[in-house]
Amino acid sequence: MKKINFYAGPSILPREVIEQLAQGVLNFNESGLSVLEISHRSADFEAVIANACELVKELLHLPAHYEVLFLGGGASMQFCQVPYNLLPPNGTAAYVNTGVWATGAIHEARFFGNTEVVASSEEGNFSYIPQIPMIGKEYAYLHITTNNTIFGTQYHQLPTCECPLVADMSSDIFSKKTDASKFDLFYAGAQKNLGPAGTTLVVVNPEILGKTNRAIPTMLNYQTHIKKGSMFNTPPVFAVYGCYLTLQWIKKRGIEQIEADNNAKAALLYAEIDRNSLFTGTAKPEHRSVMNATFTINRPELEKTFLQFATEAGCVGIKGHRLVGGFRASMYNAMNIEGVKTLAEVMKTFENKYA
Ligand SMILES: *Cc1c(COP(=O)(O)O)cnc(C)c1O
């Protein structure tokens, strides 16, 4: 049976990208070699990474001087690489705590300087985006997590600050139009909306670098990777190739169309969550994520039954994170509206059977 992939990450990729990747594993660009065995210095791969960076610039309308990097280490590495490069030992960085990933970023920043949690929704189990005060220029930067993958919340409005704005966009990058010029640095682990796990996209305004007065190990210094075009050492070749193919797919569809489709999918699923007498959404409605919908079942004894019911209907990956419980349906770019319709119908059928 056809599976509809609602996993939070690694997660659904466009079928055509997977087919192109499979072809590349067998015979990359008709070279007679697999993408898994080519040199990262080969002309074909140099073109892949250069074109991927160009596509990122084009799709996000980046200011001309911004740099695009494909690094290893995951978004979690950025939790330490950001403060290593941006937070002077005697400086203070402002962080907003909106969930597990934000908490992780705050934890790592504390190794490098002072951090101040300027807003948090922890007391409400991260079910909303807190009010953020105006952040002044005395801070090294303000760090936010634009979409909270685990708790199903998302910023629909950006905070105002006079210092550089830094964002973890792992789970909503390329899901909607973004004014990239508002950010001085943002990053995203590829495996949510961009490609296979193994690489992390980093976009940075180079003007904010080199100001901490701290020695930075070579591999952790953004300037190393800027100078070498993400090729200081061997980049994750396969993952970057997957991102390149996905970026082409995004360009073909257009970010505006993707955004409209994402909004339609989310509206459809949240309407069913709100209508259905068995389910309750866990996030505050005005902060609900367009990417990850979190909801619980009003009769806990039916939780396992529903999970099994949905799985048997082909809807896989909807078990919620243990910190929220219940269910989570991730609806990344590659999920089509039919998939979401199927899940909504499964919820309706389940209600008719059990409510
Ligand atoms: C998944 C995720 C991460 C962790 O990404 P890794 O690449 O596994 O380190 C960080 N932040 C957010 C918002 C995520 O969704």
CSV table of C-alpha atoms and ligand atoms in Angstrom, one decimal:
chain,number,residue,atom,x,y,z
A,1,MET,CA,0.0,0.0,0.0
A,2,LYS,CA,1.1,3.6,-0.7
A,3,LYS,CA,2.5,5.1,2.5
A,4,ILE,CA,1.9,8.8,3.3
A,5,ASN,CA,4.9,10.0,5.2
A,6,PHE,CA,4.1,12.3,8.1
A,7,TYR,CA,7.5,11.8,9.9
A,8,ALA,CA,9.0,14.9,11.5
A,9,GLY,CA,12.5,14.3,10.2
A,10,PRO,CA,14.2,12.8,8.3
A,11,SER,CA,11.0,13.3,6.4
A,12,ILE,CA,9.2,13.2,3.1
A,13,LEU,CA,11.1,14.2,0.0
A,14,PRO,CA,9.7,14.8,-3.5
A,15,ARG,CA,9.4,11.4,-5.3
A,16,GLU,CA,11.1,12.8,-8.4
A,17,VAL,CA,14.1,13.9,-6.3
A,18,ILE,CA,14.4,10.4,-4.8
A,19,GLU,CA,14.3,8.9,-8.3
A,20,GLN,CA,17.0,11.3,-9.5
A,21,LEU,CA,19.1,10.5,-6.4
A,22,ALA,CA,18.7,6.8,-7.0
A,23,GLN,CA,19.8,7.4,-10.6
A,24,GLY,CA,22.8,9.4,-9.3
A,25,VAL,CA,23.8,6.6,-7.0
A,26,LEU,CA,23.9,4.3,-10.0
A,27,ASN,CA,25.4,6.6,-12.6
A,28,PHE,CA,26.0,10.3,-11.8
A,29,ASN,CA,25.5,12.6,-14.7
A,30,GLU,CA,26.2,9.8,-17.2
A,31,SER,CA,29.8,9.7,-15.8
A,32,GLY,CA,29.8,6.0,-15.4
A,33,LEU,CA,30.4,6.5,-11.6
A,34,SER,CA,28.2,6.7,-8.6
A,35,VAL,CA,27.7,10.0,-6.8
A,36,LEU,CA,28.9,8.0,-3.8
A,37,GLU,CA,32.3,7.4,-5.4
A,38,ILE,CA,33.2,10.6,-7.2
A,39,SER,CA,35.7,13.2,-6.1
A,40,HIS,CA,34.2,16.2,-4.4
A,41,ARG,CA,36.8,18.1,-6.5
A,42,SER,CA,35.4,16.8,-9.8
A,43,ALA,CA,34.0,19.4,-12.1
A,44,ASP,CA,30.5,17.8,-12.0
A,45,PHE,CA,30.3,18.0,-8.2
A,46,GLU,CA,31.9,21.5,-8.0
A,47,ALA,CA,29.0,22.5,-10.3
A,48,VAL,CA,26.4,20.9,-8.0
A,49,ILE,CA,27.5,22.8,-4.9
A,50,ALA,CA,28.0,26.1,-6.8
A,51,ASN,CA,24.6,25.8,-8.4
A,52,ALA,CA,23.0,24.8,-5.1
A,53,CYS,CA,24.4,28.0,-3.5
A,54,GLU,CA,23.1,30.0,-6.4
A,55,LEU,CA,19.6,28.5,-6.1
A,56,VAL,CA,19.6,29.4,-2.4
A,57,LYS,CA,20.5,33.0,-3.2
A,58,GLU,CA,17.9,33.2,-5.9
A,59,LEU,CA,15.0,31.5,-4.1
A,60,LEU,CA,15.5,33.5,-0.9
A,61,HIS,CA,16.4,36.8,-2.7
A,62,LEU,CA,19.5,37.0,-0.5
A,63,PRO,CA,21.3,40.3,-0.3
A,64,ALA,CA,24.3,40.1,-2.8
A,65,HIS,CA,27.0,40.0,-0.1
A,66,TYR,CA,25.4,37.1,1.9
A,67,GLU,CA,27.3,33.8,1.9
A,68,VAL,CA,25.8,30.4,1.5
A,69,LEU,CA,27.4,27.3,3.1
A,70,PHE,CA,26.7,23.6,3.2
A,71,LEU,CA,28.3,22.2,6.3
A,72,GLY,CA,28.4,19.0,8.2
A,73,GLY,CA,27.4,18.4,11.8
A,74,GLY,CA,23.7,19.0,11.7
A,75,ALA,CA,21.7,22.0,13.0
A,76,SER,CA,23.0,20.9,16.5
A,77,MET,CA,26.5,21.8,15.5
A,78,GLN,CA,25.2,25.3,14.7
A,79,PHE,CA,24.1,25.6,18.4
A,80,CYS,CA,27.8,25.9,19.2
A,81,GLN,CA,29.2,27.3,16.0
A,82,VAL,CA,26.9,30.4,16.2
A,83,PRO,CA,28.1,31.5,19.6
A,84,TYR,CA,31.7,30.5,18.9
A,85,ASN,CA,31.7,32.9,15.9
A,86,LEU,CA,29.4,35.6,17.2
A,87,LEU,CA,29.5,35.9,21.0
A,88,PRO,CA,32.5,37.7,22.5
A,89,PRO,CA,33.6,36.1,25.8
A,90,ASN,CA,32.4,39.2,27.7
A,91,GLY,CA,29.3,39.7,25.5
A,92,THR,CA,25.7,38.7,26.0
A,93,ALA,CA,23.5,36.9,23.5
A,94,ALA,CA,19.7,37.0,23.7
A,95,TYR,CA,17.8,33.8,23.2
A,96,VAL,CA,14.1,33.0,23.0
A,97,ASN,CA,13.2,29.6,24.5
A,98,THR,CA,10.4,28.0,22.5
A,99,GLY,CA,11.1,24.4,22.9
A,100,VAL,CA,13.6,21.5,22.9
A,101,TRP,CA,15.8,22.9,20.0
A,102,ALA,CA,15.9,26.4,21.4
A,103,THR,CA,16.8,25.0,24.8
A,104,GLY,CA,19.7,23.1,23.1
A,105,ALA,CA,20.9,26.2,21.4
A,106,ILE,CA,20.8,28.1,24.8
A,107,HIS,CA,22.7,25.3,26.5
A,108,GLU,CA,25.6,25.4,24.0
A,109,ALA,CA,25.8,29.2,23.9
A,110,ARG,CA,26.6,29.2,27.7
A,111,PHE,CA,30.0,27.6,26.9
A,112,PHE,CA,31.0,30.8,25.1
A,113,GLY,CA,29.6,33.9,26.9
A,114,ASN,CA,26.6,35.2,28.7
A,115,THR,CA,23.2,34.3,27.5
A,116,GLU,CA,20.0,35.8,28.5
A,117,VAL,CA,16.7,34.1,27.9
A,118,VAL,CA,14.7,37.2,27.0
A,119,ALA,CA,11.4,35.3,26.5
A,120,SER,CA,10.2,31.8,27.1
A,121,SER,CA,7.0,29.7,26.8
A,122,GLU,CA,8.4,26.9,29.0
A,123,GLU,CA,5.8,27.4,31.7
A,124,GLY,CA,3.1,26.6,29.1
A,125,ASN,CA,4.9,23.5,27.8
A,126,PHE,CA,6.0,25.6,24.8
A,127,SER,CA,2.4,25.7,23.4
A,128,TYR,CA,2.8,29.3,22.2
A,129,ILE,CA,5.3,31.8,21.0
A,130,PRO,CA,6.1,34.3,23.8
A,131,GLN,CA,6.0,38.1,23.6
A,132,ILE,CA,9.5,39.2,22.9
A,133,PRO,CA,10.6,42.6,24.1
A,134,MET,CA,12.5,44.9,21.8
A,135,ILE,CA,16.2,43.7,21.8
A,136,GLY,CA,18.8,46.5,21.9
A,137,LYS,CA,22.1,46.7,20.2
A,138,GLU,CA,24.0,45.9,23.4
A,139,TYR,CA,23.3,42.2,22.7
A,140,ALA,CA,25.7,40.2,20.4
A,141,TYR,CA,22.7,38.8,18.6
A,142,LEU,CA,19.1,37.5,19.2
A,143,HIS,CA,18.5,33.8,18.4
A,144,ILE,CA,15.1,32.4,17.6
A,145,THR,CA,13.8,29.1,16.3
A,146,THR,CA,11.3,30.0,13.6
A,147,ASN,CA,9.4,26.7,13.7
A,148,ASN,CA,9.3,24.4,16.7
A,149,THR,CA,9.2,21.0,15.2
A,150,ILE,CA,8.3,19.2,18.4
A,151,PHE,CA,5.7,21.5,19.9
A,152,GLY,CA,4.0,22.5,16.7
A,153,THR,CA,4.4,26.3,17.0
A,154,GLN,CA,5.8,28.8,14.5
A,155,TYR,CA,6.5,32.5,14.4
A,156,HIS,CA,4.1,34.3,12.1
A,157,GLN,CA,5.7,37.6,12.9
A,158,LEU,CA,9.3,38.3,13.5
A,159,PRO,CA,10.6,40.1,16.7
A,160,THR,CA,12.2,43.5,16.4
A,161,CYS,CA,15.8,44.0,17.4
A,162,GLU,CA,18.7,46.3,16.8
A,163,CYS,CA,21.3,43.6,17.0
A,164,PRO,CA,21.9,40.8,14.5
A,165,LEU,CA,19.0,38.4,14.2
A,166,VAL,CA,20.0,34.7,14.1
A,167,ALA,CA,17.5,31.9,13.4
A,168,ASP,CA,17.3,28.1,13.4
A,169,MET,CA,15.0,27.5,10.4
A,170,SER,CA,15.5,23.8,10.2
A,171,SER,CA,11.9,22.8,9.9
A,172,ASP,CA,10.4,25.7,7.9
A,173,ILE,CA,13.0,26.9,5.5
A,174,PHE,CA,11.7,27.2,1.9
A,175,SER,CA,8.2,26.7,3.2
A,176,LYS,CA,7.1,30.3,2.6
A,177,LYS,CA,8.4,33.6,1.4
A,178,THR,CA,11.0,34.9,3.9
A,179,ASP,CA,12.6,38.3,4.1
A,180,ALA,CA,16.1,37.0,4.4
A,181,SER,CA,17.6,40.5,4.8
A,182,LYS,CA,16.0,40.7,8.3
A,183,PHE,CA,18.4,37.9,9.4
A,184,ASP,CA,22.2,38.1,9.7
A,185,LEU,CA,22.6,34.4,10.0
A,186,PHE,CA,20.2,31.4,9.7
A,187,TYR,CA,20.7,27.7,9.4
A,188,ALA,CA,18.7,24.6,8.7
A,189,GLY,CA,19.5,20.9,9.0
A,190,ALA,CA,18.7,19.5,5.6
A,191,GLN,CA,16.6,16.6,6.6
A,192,LYS,CA,13.3,18.4,7.3
A,193,ASN,CA,12.5,20.3,4.2
A,194,LEU,CA,15.6,20.4,2.0
A,195,GLY,CA,17.2,17.0,1.4
A,196,PRO,CA,18.8,13.9,2.9
A,197,ALA,CA,20.3,14.1,6.4
A,198,GLY,CA,24.0,14.9,6.5
A,199,THR,CA,24.4,18.6,5.6
A,200,THR,CA,23.3,21.9,7.1
A,201,LEU,CA,22.6,25.0,5.2
A,202,VAL,CA,24.0,28.1,6.7
A,203,VAL,CA,23.4,31.6,5.3
A,204,VAL,CA,25.4,34.4,6.8
A,205,ASN,CA,26.0,38.1,6.4
A,206,PRO,CA,29.8,38.1,6.5
A,207,GLU,CA,29.9,41.6,8.0
A,208,ILE,CA,29.0,40.2,11.4
A,209,LEU,CA,32.0,37.8,11.5
A,210,GLY,CA,35.4,38.2,12.9
A,211,LYS,CA,34.4,40.5,15.8
A,212,THR,CA,34.6,38.3,18.9
A,213,ASN,CA,38.4,38.6,19.5
A,214,ARG,CA,38.5,34.8,20.1
A,215,ALA,CA,40.6,32.2,18.4
A,216,ILE,CA,38.3,29.8,16.6
A,217,PRO,CA,39.3,26.3,15.5
A,218,THR,CA,39.6,26.1,11.8
A,219,MET,CA,36.7,23.8,11.1
A,220,LEU,CA,34.4,25.8,13.3
A,221,ASN,CA,35.2,29.1,11.8
A,222,TYR,CA,32.6,30.2,9.3
A,223,GLN,CA,35.3,32.2,7.5
A,224,THR,CA,37.2,29.0,6.7
A,225,HIS,CA,34.2,27.7,4.8
A,226,ILE,CA,33.4,31.0,3.2
A,227,LYS,CA,37.0,31.2,1.8
A,228,LYS,CA,36.9,27.6,0.5
A,229,GLY,CA,33.3,27.6,-0.8
A,230,SER,CA,32.2,24.9,1.6
A,231,MET,CA,35.1,22.7,0.2
A,232,PHE,CA,37.7,23.2,2.9
A,233,ASN,CA,37.4,19.5,3.6
A,234,THR,CA,35.2,16.8,2.0
A,235,PRO,CA,31.6,18.0,2.1
A,236,PRO,CA,28.7,15.5,2.5
A,237,VAL,CA,28.6,15.0,-1.2
A,238,PHE,CA,25.4,12.8,-1.4
A,239,ALA,CA,23.4,15.1,0.9
A,240,VAL,CA,24.4,18.2,-0.9
A,241,TYR,CA,23.4,16.6,-4.2
A,242,GLY,CA,20.0,15.8,-2.7
A,243,CYS,CA,19.6,19.4,-1.6
A,244,TYR,CA,20.6,20.6,-5.1
A,245,LEU,CA,17.9,18.4,-6.6
A,246,THR,CA,15.3,19.6,-4.1
A,247,LEU,CA,16.2,23.2,-4.7
A,248,GLN,CA,15.5,22.7,-8.4
A,249,TRP,CA,12.2,21.1,-7.5
A,250,ILE,CA,11.4,24.1,-5.3
A,251,LYS,CA,12.3,26.5,-8.1
A,252,LYS,CA,10.1,24.7,-10.5
A,253,ARG,CA,7.1,24.9,-8.2
A,254,GLY,CA,7.8,28.4,-7.0
A,255,ILE,CA,8.0,29.5,-3.3
A,256,GLU,CA,4.6,31.3,-3.6
A,257,GLN,CA,2.8,28.2,-4.9
A,258,ILE,CA,4.5,26.1,-2.2
A,259,GLU,CA,3.4,28.6,0.5
A,260,ALA,CA,-0.2,28.6,-0.8
A,261,ASP,CA,-0.2,24.8,-0.8
A,262,ASN,CA,1.3,24.6,2.7
A,263,ASN,CA,-1.3,27.0,4.0
A,264,ALA,CA,-4.1,25.0,2.4
A,265,LYS,CA,-2.8,21.7,3.8
A,266,ALA,CA,-2.5,23.2,7.3
A,267,ALA,CA,-5.9,24.8,7.2
A,268,LEU,CA,-7.5,21.5,6.1
A,269,LEU,CA,-5.8,19.5,8.9
A,270,TYR,CA,-6.4,22.0,11.7
A,271,ALA,CA,-10.1,22.4,10.6
A,272,GLU,CA,-10.5,18.6,11.1
A,273,ILE,CA,-8.6,18.7,14.5
A,274,ASP,CA,-11.0,21.5,15.7
A,275,ARG,CA,-14.1,19.9,14.3
A,276,ASN,CA,-13.5,16.3,15.4
A,277,SER,CA,-14.9,15.6,18.9
A,278,LEU,CA,-12.1,13.1,19.7
A,279,PHE,CA,-9.0,15.4,19.1
A,280,THR,CA,-7.6,18.6,20.5
A,281,GLY,CA,-4.8,20.7,19.1
A,282,THR,CA,-2.0,21.4,21.6
A,283,ALA,CA,-0.6,24.7,20.2
A,284,LYS,CA,-2.3,28.1,20.7
A,285,PRO,CA,-4.2,28.6,17.4
A,286,GLU,CA,-2.5,31.9,16.4
A,287,HIS,CA,0.9,30.2,16.8
A,288,ARG,CA,0.2,26.9,15.1
A,289,SER,CA,2.8,25.6,12.8
A,290,VAL,CA,2.1,25.2,9.2
A,291,MET,CA,4.6,22.4,9.0
A,292,ASN,CA,4.0,20.3,12.2
A,293,ALA,CA,0.5,19.9,13.6
A,294,THR,CA,0.4,18.5,17.1
A,295,PHE,CA,-2.8,17.1,18.7
A,296,THR,CA,-3.9,14.8,21.4
A,297,ILE,CA,-6.9,12.4,21.7
A,298,ASN,CA,-9.5,13.2,24.3
A,299,ARG,CA,-9.9,9.6,25.3
A,300,PRO,CA,-6.3,8.4,26.1
A,301,GLU,CA,-7.3,4.8,26.1
A,302,LEU,CA,-7.8,5.2,22.3
A,303,GLU,CA,-4.4,6.6,21.6
A,304,LYS,CA,-2.7,3.3,20.5
A,305,THR,CA,-5.9,2.3,18.6
A,306,PHE,CA,-5.9,5.5,16.6
A,307,LEU,CA,-2.1,5.2,15.8
A,308,GLN,CA,-2.7,1.7,14.5
A,309,PHE,CA,-5.8,2.7,12.6
A,310,ALA,CA,-4.0,5.6,10.9
A,311,THR,CA,-0.9,3.4,10.1
A,312,GLU,CA,-3.1,0.7,8.6
A,313,ALA,CA,-4.7,3.4,6.4
A,314,GLY,CA,-1.1,4.3,5.2
A,315,CYS,CA,-0.6,7.4,7.3
A,316,VAL,CA,2.8,6.7,8.9
A,317,GLY,CA,4.9,8.7,11.3
A,318,ILE,CA,2.1,10.5,13.3
A,319,LYS,CA,3.1,9.4,16.8
A,320,GLY,CA,3.7,12.6,18.8
A,321,HIS,CA,7.0,13.4,20.5
A,322,ARG,CA,7.0,12.0,24.1
A,323,LEU,CA,7.2,15.5,25.5
A,324,VAL,CA,3.9,16.5,24.0
A,325,GLY,CA,2.2,13.1,23.7
A,326,GLY,CA,-0.6,12.3,21.3
A,327,PHE,CA,0.1,12.9,17.6
A,328,ARG,CA,2.1,15.0,15.3
A,329,ALA,CA,1.5,15.2,11.5
A,330,SER,CA,4.4,16.9,9.7
A,331,MET,CA,3.4,18.4,6.3
A,332,TYR,CA,6.6,19.5,4.7
A,333,ASN,CA,6.8,20.9,1.2
A,334,ALA,CA,6.9,17.5,-0.5
A,335,MET,CA,3.6,16.4,1.1
A,336,ASN,CA,0.7,16.9,-1.3
A,337,ILE,CA,-2.8,18.0,-0.2
A,338,GLU,CA,-4.2,14.5,-1.0
A,339,GLY,CA,-2.0,13.1,1.7
A,340,VAL,CA,-3.4,15.5,4.3
A,341,LYS,CA,-7.0,14.9,3.0
A,342,THR,CA,-6.4,11.2,3.6
A,343,LEU,CA,-5.4,11.8,7.2
A,344,ALA,CA,-8.4,14.1,7.8
A,345,GLU,CA,-10.7,11.4,6.4
A,346,VAL,CA,-9.0,8.8,8.6
A,347,MET,CA,-9.7,11.0,11.7
A,348,LYS,CA,-13.3,11.4,10.6
A,349,THR,CA,-13.8,7.6,10.1
A,350,PHE,CA,-12.2,6.9,13.4
A,351,GLU,CA,-14.6,9.4,15.1
A,352,ASN,CA,-17.6,7.7,13.5
A,353,LYS,CA,-16.4,4.3,14.7
A,354,TYR,CA,-15.4,5.2,18.3
A,355,ALA,CA,-16.9,8.5,19.5
B,1,LIG,C1,15.6,18.6,13.8
B,1,LIG,C2,15.9,20.0,14.3
B,1,LIG,C3,17.2,20.3,14.8
B,1,LIG,C4,18.3,19.2,15.0
B,1,LIG,O1,18.8,19.0,13.7
B,1,LIG,P1,20.1,18.0,13.6
B,1,LIG,O2,20.5,18.3,12.1
B,1,LIG,O3,19.7,16.6,13.9
B,1,LIG,O4,21.2,18.5,14.5
B,1,LIG,C5,17.4,21.5,15.3
B,1,LIG,N1,16.4,22.5,15.2
B,1,LIG,C6,15.2,22.2,14.7
B,1,LIG,C7,14.2,23.3,14.7
B,1,LIG,C8,14.9,21.0,14.3
B,1,LIG,O5,13.7,20.7,13.7
